[in-house]
Amino acid sequence: MIRKIEHLGIAVKNMEESIAMYETLLGTTCYKKEIVESEFVRTAFFQVGDSKIELLEATDPSSPIAKFLDKKGSGFHHVAFDVEDIETELKRLKKAGFQLIHESPKDGADNKRIAFLHPKSTDGLLVELCQEK
Ligand code: ZN
């Protein structure tokens, strides 16, 4: 079951500048910074009510975020839905015809197990499923 929008992912070119801008925009401070080695990304999180904003910066030119920034520039990157049981959701969505980027969950930032759906099967929206560990 999908329970809520857990966070919105925003690709940024300069993490420190973007953190400063979002701190002013949201009127709150970044509560966590974390590097996800497997994805070559640096992340920063802001709490916004029940949801969060996740900033993503590439740590390497081979990072999916670097490729995204090259193609589209900085801005909205993905929506993440909080799910009760990520394996069950992946099975349900695969059966329903969605294309999975990750067939099984992997470790993501912010103490989550995550998996992405391919935007080809979601009207162009990059969707992340995440489950609190
Ligand atoms: Zn995310």
XYZ file of C-alpha atoms and ligand atoms in Angstrom:
134
model
C 0.000 0.000 0.000
C 1.235 3.457 -0.903
C 0.735 5.652 2.169
C 1.933 9.164 1.358
C 4.400 11.284 -0.559
C 7.559 10.696 1.450
C 9.690 13.234 -0.388
C 10.295 15.131 -3.611
C 13.756 14.782 -5.142
C 15.352 17.890 -6.651
C 18.549 17.700 -8.723
C 20.984 20.533 -8.000
C 24.331 21.611 -9.431
C 25.809 23.220 -6.337
C 24.694 21.618 -3.084
C 25.909 24.338 -0.709
C 24.250 27.144 -2.699
C 21.019 25.152 -3.001
C 20.954 24.288 0.701
C 21.248 27.989 1.527
C 18.463 28.854 -0.941
C 16.107 26.108 0.329
C 16.791 27.061 3.960
C 15.586 30.570 3.143
C 12.688 29.356 0.969
C 11.386 26.834 3.503
C 12.323 28.751 6.653
C 13.936 25.646 8.117
C 17.415 24.151 8.264
C 18.675 21.084 6.464
C 18.455 18.255 9.023
C 20.564 15.629 7.305
C 23.311 15.353 4.683
C 24.304 11.953 3.376
C 26.362 10.476 0.538
C 24.899 7.430 -1.243
C 28.051 5.790 -2.608
C 26.241 3.275 -4.812
C 24.411 6.044 -6.728
C 27.258 8.589 -6.719
C 25.038 11.201 -5.112
C 25.236 13.588 -2.209
C 21.859 14.252 -0.586
C 20.441 16.852 1.791
C 17.023 16.683 3.467
C 14.474 19.218 4.665
C 11.321 18.415 6.602
C 8.193 20.058 5.157
C 5.198 19.053 7.267
C 4.736 15.283 6.828
C 6.887 15.229 3.689
C 10.457 16.074 2.820
C 12.526 17.714 0.135
C 15.634 15.779 -0.932
C 18.339 17.671 -2.782
C 20.589 15.530 -4.995
C 24.028 16.474 -6.286
C 26.309 14.237 -8.374
C 29.607 13.135 -6.819
C 30.898 11.697 -10.108
C 30.275 12.335 -13.833
C 28.901 8.764 -14.147
C 26.156 9.539 -11.609
C 22.547 9.336 -12.857
C 22.160 12.855 -11.419
C 25.041 14.169 -13.551
C 23.341 12.724 -16.643
C 20.002 14.244 -15.628
C 21.589 17.690 -15.073
C 23.312 17.529 -18.464
C 20.034 16.766 -20.211
C 17.508 18.790 -18.252
C 19.333 21.134 -15.898
C 18.556 21.516 -12.218
C 15.045 21.072 -10.874
C 12.409 18.469 -10.084
C 13.789 14.917 -10.418
C 11.528 12.336 -8.709
C 8.615 11.735 -6.375
C 9.047 9.171 -3.597
C 6.087 7.294 -2.142
C 6.260 5.774 1.305
C 5.118 2.141 1.172
C 4.298 -0.347 3.891
C 5.981 -3.309 2.192
C 8.268 -2.541 -0.732
C 8.568 -6.156 -2.016
C 4.782 -6.501 -2.199
C 4.432 -3.147 -4.022
C 7.163 -4.044 -6.542
C 5.414 -7.343 -7.277
C 2.031 -5.633 -7.600
C 3.347 -2.916 -9.926
C 5.361 -5.330 -12.080
C 2.263 -7.498 -12.498
C 0.283 -4.385 -13.466
C 2.778 -3.736 -16.283
C 5.055 -1.084 -14.811
C 8.691 -1.159 -15.815
C 11.004 -1.461 -12.808
C 14.476 0.060 -12.724
C 15.233 -2.003 -9.615
C 13.711 -5.499 -9.475
C 14.506 -5.681 -5.775
C 14.989 -2.964 -3.155
C 18.388 -1.449 -2.442
C 19.750 0.773 0.316
C 18.980 4.459 -0.171
C 19.545 7.653 1.796
C 17.762 8.511 5.047
C 17.598 4.936 6.375
C 15.345 3.636 3.596
C 15.048 0.664 1.293
C 14.252 2.035 -2.146
C 13.429 1.080 -5.738
C 12.669 3.174 -8.809
C 10.085 2.718 -11.561
C 11.019 3.651 -15.106
C 9.460 6.938 -16.294
C 8.585 5.234 -19.610
C 5.755 3.446 -17.822
C 4.612 6.356 -15.616
C 3.865 9.171 -18.081
C 7.386 10.538 -17.708
C 7.421 10.740 -13.914
C 10.391 9.143 -12.156
C 8.848 7.291 -9.185
C 10.717 6.030 -6.141
C 9.187 3.632 -3.645
C 10.680 3.734 -0.191
C 10.232 1.860 3.035
C 11.670 2.866 6.377
C 14.217 0.259 7.548
Zn 14.561 10.112 -3.311
